[in-house]
GROMACS .gro file of C-alpha atoms in nm:
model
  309
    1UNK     CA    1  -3.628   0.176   1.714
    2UNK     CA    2  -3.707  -0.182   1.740
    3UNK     CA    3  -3.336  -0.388   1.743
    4UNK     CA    4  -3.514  -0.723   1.638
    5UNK     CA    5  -3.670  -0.622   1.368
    6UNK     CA    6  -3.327  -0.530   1.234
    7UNK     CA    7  -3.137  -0.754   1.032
    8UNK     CA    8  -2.817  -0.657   1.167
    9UNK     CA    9  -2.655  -0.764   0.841
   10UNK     CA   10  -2.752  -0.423   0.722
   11UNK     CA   11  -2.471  -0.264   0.899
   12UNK     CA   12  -2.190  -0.429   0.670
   13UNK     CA   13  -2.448  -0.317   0.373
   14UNK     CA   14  -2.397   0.030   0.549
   15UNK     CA   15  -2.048   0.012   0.616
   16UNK     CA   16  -1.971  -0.026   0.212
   17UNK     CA   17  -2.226   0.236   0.087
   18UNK     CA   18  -2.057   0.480   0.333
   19UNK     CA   19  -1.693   0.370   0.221
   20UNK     CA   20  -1.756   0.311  -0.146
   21UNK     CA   21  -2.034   0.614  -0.194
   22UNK     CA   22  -2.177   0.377  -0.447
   23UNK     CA   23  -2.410   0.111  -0.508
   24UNK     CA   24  -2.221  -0.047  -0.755
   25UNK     CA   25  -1.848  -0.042  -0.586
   26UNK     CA   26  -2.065  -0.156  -0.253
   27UNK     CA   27  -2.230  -0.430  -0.397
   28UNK     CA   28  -1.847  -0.596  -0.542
   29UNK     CA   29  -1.702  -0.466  -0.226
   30UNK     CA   30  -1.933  -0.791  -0.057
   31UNK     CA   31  -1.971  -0.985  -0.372
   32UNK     CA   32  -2.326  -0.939  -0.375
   33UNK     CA   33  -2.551  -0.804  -0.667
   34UNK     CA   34  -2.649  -0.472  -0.753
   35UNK     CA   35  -2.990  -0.492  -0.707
   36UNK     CA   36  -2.966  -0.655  -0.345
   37UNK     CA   37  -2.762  -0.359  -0.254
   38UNK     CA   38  -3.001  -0.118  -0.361
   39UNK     CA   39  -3.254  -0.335  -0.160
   40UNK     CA   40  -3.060  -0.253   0.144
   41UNK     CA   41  -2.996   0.099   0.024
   42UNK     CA   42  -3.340   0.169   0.027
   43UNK     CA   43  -3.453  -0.031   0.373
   44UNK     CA   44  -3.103   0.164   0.519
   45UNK     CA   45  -3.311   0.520   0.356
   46UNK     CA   46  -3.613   0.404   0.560
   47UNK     CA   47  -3.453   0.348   0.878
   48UNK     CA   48  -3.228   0.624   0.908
   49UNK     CA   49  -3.480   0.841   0.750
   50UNK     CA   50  -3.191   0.985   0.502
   51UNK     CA   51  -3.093   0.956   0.171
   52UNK     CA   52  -2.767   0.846   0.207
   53UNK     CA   53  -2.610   0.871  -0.138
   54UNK     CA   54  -2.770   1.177  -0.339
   55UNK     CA   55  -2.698   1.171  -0.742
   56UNK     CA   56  -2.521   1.518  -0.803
   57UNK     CA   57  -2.505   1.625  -1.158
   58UNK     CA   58  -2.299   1.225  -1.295
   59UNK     CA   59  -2.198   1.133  -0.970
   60UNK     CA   60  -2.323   1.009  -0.658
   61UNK     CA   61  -2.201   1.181  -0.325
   62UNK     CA   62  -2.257   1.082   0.052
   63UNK     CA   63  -2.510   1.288   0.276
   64UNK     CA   64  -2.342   1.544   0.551
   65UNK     CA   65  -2.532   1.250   0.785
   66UNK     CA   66  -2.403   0.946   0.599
   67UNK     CA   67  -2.018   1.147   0.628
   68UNK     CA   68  -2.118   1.172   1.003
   69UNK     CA   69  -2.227   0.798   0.996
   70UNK     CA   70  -1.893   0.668   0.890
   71UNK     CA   71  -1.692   0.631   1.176
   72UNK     CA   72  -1.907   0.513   1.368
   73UNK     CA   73  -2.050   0.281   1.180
   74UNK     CA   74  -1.692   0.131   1.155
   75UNK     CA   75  -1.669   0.151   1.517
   76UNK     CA   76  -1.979  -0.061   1.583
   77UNK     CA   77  -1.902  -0.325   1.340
   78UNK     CA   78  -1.583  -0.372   1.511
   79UNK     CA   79  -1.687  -0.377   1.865
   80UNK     CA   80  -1.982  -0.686   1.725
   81UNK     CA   81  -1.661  -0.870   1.587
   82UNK     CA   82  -1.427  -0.841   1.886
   83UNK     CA   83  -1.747  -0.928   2.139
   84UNK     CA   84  -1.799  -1.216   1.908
   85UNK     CA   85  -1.466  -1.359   1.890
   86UNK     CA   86  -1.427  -1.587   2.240
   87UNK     CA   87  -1.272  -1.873   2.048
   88UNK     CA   88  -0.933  -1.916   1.877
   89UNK     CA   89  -0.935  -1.705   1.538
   90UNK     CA   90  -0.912  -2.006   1.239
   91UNK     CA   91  -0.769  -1.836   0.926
   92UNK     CA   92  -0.927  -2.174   0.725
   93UNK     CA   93  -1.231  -2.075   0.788
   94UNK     CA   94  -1.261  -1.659   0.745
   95UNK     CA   95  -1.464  -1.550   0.442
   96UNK     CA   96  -1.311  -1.165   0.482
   97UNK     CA   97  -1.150  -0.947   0.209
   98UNK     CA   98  -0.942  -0.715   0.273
   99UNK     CA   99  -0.732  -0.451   0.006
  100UNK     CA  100  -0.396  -0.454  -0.005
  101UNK     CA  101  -0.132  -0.157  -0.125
  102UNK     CA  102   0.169  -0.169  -0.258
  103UNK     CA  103   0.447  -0.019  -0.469
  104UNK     CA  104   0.567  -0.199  -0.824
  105UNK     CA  105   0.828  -0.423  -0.643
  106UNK     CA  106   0.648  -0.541  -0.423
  107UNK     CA  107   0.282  -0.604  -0.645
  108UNK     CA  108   0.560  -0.771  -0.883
  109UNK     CA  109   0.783  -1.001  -0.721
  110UNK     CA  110   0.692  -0.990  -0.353
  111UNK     CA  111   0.323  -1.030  -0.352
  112UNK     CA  112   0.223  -1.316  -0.612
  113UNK     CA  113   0.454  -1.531  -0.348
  114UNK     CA  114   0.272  -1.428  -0.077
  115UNK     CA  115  -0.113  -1.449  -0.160
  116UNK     CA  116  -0.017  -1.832  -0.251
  117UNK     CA  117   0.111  -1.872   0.109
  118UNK     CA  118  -0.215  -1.686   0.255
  119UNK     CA  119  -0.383  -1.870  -0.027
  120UNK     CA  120  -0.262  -2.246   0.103
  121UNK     CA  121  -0.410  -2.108   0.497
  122UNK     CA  122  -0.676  -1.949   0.448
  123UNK     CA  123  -0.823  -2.035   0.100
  124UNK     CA  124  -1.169  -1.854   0.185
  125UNK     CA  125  -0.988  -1.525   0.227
  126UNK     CA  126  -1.020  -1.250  -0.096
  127UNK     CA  127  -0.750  -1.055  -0.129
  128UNK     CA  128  -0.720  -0.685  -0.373
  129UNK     CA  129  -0.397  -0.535  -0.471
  130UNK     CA  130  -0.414  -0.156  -0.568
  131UNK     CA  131  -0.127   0.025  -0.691
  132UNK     CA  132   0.083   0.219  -0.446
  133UNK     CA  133  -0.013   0.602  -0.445
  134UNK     CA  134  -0.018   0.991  -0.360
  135UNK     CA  135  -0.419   0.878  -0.225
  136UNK     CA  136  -0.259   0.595   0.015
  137UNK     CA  137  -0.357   0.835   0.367
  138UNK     CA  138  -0.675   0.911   0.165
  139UNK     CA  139  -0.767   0.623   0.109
  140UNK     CA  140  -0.697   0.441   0.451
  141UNK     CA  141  -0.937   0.725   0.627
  142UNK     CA  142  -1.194   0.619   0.399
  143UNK     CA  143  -1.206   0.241   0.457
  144UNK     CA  144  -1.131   0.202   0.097
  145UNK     CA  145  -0.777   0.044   0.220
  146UNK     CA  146  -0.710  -0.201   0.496
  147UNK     CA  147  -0.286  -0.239   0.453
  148UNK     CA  148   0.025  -0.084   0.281
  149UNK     CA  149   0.349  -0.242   0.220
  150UNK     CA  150   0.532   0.054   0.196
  151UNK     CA  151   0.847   0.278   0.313
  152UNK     CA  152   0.769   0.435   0.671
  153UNK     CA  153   0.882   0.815   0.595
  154UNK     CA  154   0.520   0.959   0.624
  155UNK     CA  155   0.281   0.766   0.842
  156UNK     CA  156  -0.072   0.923   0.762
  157UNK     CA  157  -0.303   0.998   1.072
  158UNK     CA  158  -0.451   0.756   1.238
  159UNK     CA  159  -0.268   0.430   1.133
  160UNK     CA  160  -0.050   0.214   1.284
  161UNK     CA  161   0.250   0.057   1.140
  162UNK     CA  162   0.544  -0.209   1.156
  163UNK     CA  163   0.860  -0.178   1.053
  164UNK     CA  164   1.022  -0.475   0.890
  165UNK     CA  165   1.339  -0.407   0.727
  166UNK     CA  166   1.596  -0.146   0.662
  167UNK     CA  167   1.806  -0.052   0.369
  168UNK     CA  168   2.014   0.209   0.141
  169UNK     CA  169   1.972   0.370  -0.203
  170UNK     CA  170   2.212   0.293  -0.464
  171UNK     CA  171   2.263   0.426  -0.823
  172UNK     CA  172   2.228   0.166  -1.150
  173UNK     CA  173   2.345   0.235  -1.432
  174UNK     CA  174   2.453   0.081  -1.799
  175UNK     CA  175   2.777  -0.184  -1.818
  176UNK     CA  176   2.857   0.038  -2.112
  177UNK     CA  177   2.811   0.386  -1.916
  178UNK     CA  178   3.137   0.590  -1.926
  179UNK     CA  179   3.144   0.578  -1.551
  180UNK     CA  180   3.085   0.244  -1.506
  181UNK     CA  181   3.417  -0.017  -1.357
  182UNK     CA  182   3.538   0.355  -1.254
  183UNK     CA  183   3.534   0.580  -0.948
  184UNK     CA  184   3.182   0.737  -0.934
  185UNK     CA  185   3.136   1.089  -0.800
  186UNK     CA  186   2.931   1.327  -0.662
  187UNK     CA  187   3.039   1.545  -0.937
  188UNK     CA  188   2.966   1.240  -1.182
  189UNK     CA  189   2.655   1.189  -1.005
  190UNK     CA  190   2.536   1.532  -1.119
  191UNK     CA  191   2.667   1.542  -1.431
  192UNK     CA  192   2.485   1.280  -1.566
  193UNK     CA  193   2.144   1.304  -1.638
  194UNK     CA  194   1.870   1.063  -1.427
  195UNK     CA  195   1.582   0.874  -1.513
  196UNK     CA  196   1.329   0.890  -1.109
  197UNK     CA  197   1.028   0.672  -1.044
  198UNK     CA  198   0.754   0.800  -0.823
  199UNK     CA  199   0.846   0.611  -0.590
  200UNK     CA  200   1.247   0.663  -0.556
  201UNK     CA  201   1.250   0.951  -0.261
  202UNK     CA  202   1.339   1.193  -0.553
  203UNK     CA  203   1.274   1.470  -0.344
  204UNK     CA  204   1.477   1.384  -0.020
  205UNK     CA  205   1.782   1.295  -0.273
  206UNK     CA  206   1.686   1.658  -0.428
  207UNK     CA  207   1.682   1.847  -0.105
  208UNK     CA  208   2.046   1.679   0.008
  209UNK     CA  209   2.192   1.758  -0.302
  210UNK     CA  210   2.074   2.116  -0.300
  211UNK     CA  211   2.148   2.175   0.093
  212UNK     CA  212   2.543   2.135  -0.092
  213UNK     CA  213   2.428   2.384  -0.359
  214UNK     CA  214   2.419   2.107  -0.602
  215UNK     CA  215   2.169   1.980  -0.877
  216UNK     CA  216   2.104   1.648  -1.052
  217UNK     CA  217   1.942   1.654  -1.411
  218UNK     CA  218   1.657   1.486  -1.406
  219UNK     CA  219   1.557   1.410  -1.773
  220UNK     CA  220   1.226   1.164  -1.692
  221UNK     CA  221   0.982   1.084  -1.411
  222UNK     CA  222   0.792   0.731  -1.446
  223UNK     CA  223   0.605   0.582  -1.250
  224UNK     CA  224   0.765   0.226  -1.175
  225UNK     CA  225   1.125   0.148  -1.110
  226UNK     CA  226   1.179  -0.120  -1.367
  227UNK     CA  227   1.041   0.089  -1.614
  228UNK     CA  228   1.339   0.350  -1.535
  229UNK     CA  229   1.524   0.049  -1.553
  230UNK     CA  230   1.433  -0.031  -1.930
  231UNK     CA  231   1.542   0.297  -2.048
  232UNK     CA  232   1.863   0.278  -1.945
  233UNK     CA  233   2.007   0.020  -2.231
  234UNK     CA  234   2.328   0.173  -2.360
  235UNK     CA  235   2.261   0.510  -2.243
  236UNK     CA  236   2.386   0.744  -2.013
  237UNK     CA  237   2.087   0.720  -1.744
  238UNK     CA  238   2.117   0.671  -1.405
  239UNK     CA  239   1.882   0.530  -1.167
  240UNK     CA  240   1.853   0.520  -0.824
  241UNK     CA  241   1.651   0.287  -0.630
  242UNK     CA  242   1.711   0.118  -0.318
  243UNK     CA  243   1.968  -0.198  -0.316
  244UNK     CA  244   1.741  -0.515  -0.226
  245UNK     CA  245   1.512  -0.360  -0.581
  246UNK     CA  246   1.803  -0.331  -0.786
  247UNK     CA  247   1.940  -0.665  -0.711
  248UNK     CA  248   1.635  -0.841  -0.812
  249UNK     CA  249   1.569  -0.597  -1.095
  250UNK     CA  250   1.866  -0.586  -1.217
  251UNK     CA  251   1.989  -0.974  -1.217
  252UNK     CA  252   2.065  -1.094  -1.496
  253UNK     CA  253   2.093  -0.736  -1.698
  254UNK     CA  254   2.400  -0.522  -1.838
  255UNK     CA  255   2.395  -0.303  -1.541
  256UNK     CA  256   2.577  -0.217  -1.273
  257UNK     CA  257   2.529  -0.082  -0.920
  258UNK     CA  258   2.751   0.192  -0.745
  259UNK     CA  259   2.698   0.342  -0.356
  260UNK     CA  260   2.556   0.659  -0.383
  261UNK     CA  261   2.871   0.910  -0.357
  262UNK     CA  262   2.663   1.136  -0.088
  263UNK     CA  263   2.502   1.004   0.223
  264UNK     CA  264   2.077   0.950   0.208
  265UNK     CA  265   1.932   0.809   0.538
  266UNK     CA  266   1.865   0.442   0.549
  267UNK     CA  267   1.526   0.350   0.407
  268UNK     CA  268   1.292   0.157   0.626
  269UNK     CA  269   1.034  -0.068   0.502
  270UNK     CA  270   0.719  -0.230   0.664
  271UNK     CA  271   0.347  -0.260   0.706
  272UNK     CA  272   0.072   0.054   0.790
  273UNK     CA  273  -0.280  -0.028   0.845
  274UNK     CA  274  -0.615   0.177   0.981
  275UNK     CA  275  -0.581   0.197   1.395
  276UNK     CA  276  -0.967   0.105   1.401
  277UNK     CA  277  -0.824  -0.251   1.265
  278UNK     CA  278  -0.601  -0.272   1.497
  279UNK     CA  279  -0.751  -0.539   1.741
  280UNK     CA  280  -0.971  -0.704   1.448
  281UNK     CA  281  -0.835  -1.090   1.503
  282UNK     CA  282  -0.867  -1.132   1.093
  283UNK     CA  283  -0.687  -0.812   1.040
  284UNK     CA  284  -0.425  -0.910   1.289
  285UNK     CA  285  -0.329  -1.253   1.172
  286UNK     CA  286  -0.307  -1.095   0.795
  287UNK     CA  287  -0.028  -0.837   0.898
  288UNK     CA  288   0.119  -1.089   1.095
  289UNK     CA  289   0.141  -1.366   0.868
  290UNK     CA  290   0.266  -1.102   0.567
  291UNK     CA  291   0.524  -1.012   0.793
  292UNK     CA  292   0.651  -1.330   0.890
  293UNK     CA  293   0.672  -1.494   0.523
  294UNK     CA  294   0.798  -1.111   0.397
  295UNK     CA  295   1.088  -1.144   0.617
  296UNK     CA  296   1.142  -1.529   0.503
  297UNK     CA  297   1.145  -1.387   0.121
  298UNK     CA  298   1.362  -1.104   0.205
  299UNK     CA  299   1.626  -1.355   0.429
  300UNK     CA  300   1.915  -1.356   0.102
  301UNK     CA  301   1.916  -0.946   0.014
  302UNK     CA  302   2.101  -0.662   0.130
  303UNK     CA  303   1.833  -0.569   0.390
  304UNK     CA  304   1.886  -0.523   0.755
  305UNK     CA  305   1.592  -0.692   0.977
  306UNK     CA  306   1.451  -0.456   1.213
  307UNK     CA  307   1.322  -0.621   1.556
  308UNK     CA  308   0.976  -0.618   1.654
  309UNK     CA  309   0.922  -0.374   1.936
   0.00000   0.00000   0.00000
């Protein structure tokens, strides 16, 4: 094969079909049209002498050679970008995009503050937020996600990660809640029934309680912590979330916060990202630069900064 009568352009064409497994999600992925991807679809078909995506019954699925293709193809693309970087990275002038993932809190009150500050240095950058996850490992072996704001209790395969800040669960309930201005118990604790979020480590605070032989009723799973939050009104809910969320959720409401009566390991927050982006200089100054301005958000709450290692 003939290198220079490649465009080599093709390859990030590639790249997307391989991650996205669709024309459509491809073409947005590099804000180009539909029909130019299919071009490059079918010049990539010609090349490789493979179909690439196959329709199956409504959907379209990758080739066994296009699965084979994607890690390399990854690879390549960033070995071109590291042998082309030999000048100082300028965030005011990269044109990348890169997806972002993150729990409730932090898409909420965390992030909007944040993409104005990468906004205001790098104002050519795209940014997409998707909803924290069980298809957060998934999706990072994929491609389909580049970094995750996110507690560091499973690290999925692959990945690297930072840790940023540490900090403790704590129970919320009503002002009005019989238990509430008065001693709070583990016996109190289980008594009362709980609203969980997704999110809340409901199954580490289920396996302490039962290594005692105990059992909290747990009348409601949603998916979001302030929308526990809303149902508690003048009810007998609790809540438990971790203390910097329930200060900011919780401000202003008729709710109070009391130390979990049982010990839970401290919580530890901070970035994971793909390990093949490791050493990509755009990739790098995004983590970096969330970090930095995270931490500067985070300076007046309960958490406790962890040092970078």
């Amino acid at each position: 094969m003939n290198l220079a009568k490649i465009n080599l352009n093709l390859l990030l064409s590639l790249q997307a079909l391989l991650t996205e497994g669709s024309v459509t999600r491809a073409a947005q992925r590099l804000h180009v049209t539909q029909s130019a991807m299919s071009k490059s679809l079918a010049q990539l078909r010609e090349l490789i002498d493979d179909p690439l995506l196959v329709r199956i019954d409504n959907s379209t699925q990758l080739t066994l050679l296009a699965m084979d293709l994607r890690a390399q193809v990854d690879a390549v693309l960033q070995d071109i970008e590291q042998l082309l970087q030999h000048s100082a990275f300028d965030p005011a002038a990269c044109e990348h995009g890169f997806t972002l993932v993150a729990g409730d809190y932090e898409s909420q009150y965390l992030l909007p503050q944040i993409f104005l500050h990468l906004h205001a240095l790098a104002p050519k950058l795209s940014l997409r937020l998707l909803h924290l996850d069980e298809h957060m490992a998934e999706g990072m072996a994929a491609g389909r996600i580049d970094l995750c704001l996110t507690t560091l209790e499973q690290l999925p395969p692959h990945s690297r990660h930072q840790p940023l800040y540490r900090d403790q669960m704590v129970c919320v309930m009503s002002a009005r809640h019989p238990k509430a201005g008065d001693a709070f118990t583990l016996e109190d604790y289980c008594s009362y029934p709980h609203v969980v979020s997704s999110t809340e480590r409901g199954q580490l605070i289920n396996d302490l309680l039962a290594s005692q032989g105990l059992y909290r009723p747990i009348r409601l799973e949603v998916p979001m912590y302030h929308g526990a939050l809303r149902l508690i009104g003048d009810s007998d809910l609790l809540v438990t979330l971790p203390t910097h969320i329930a200060a900011q959720l919780c401000a202003n409401q008729d709710m109070v916060q009391v130390p979990l009566p049982f010990e839970v390991p401290a919580l530890d927050f901070g970035l994971i990202w793909p390990a093949r982006l490791d050493g990509q200089a755009s990739h790098r100054w995004l983590r970096e630069t969330l970090a930095a301005y995270l931490c500067q958000l985070m300076a007046d709450t309960s958490v406790a900064f962890i040092p970078a290692r």
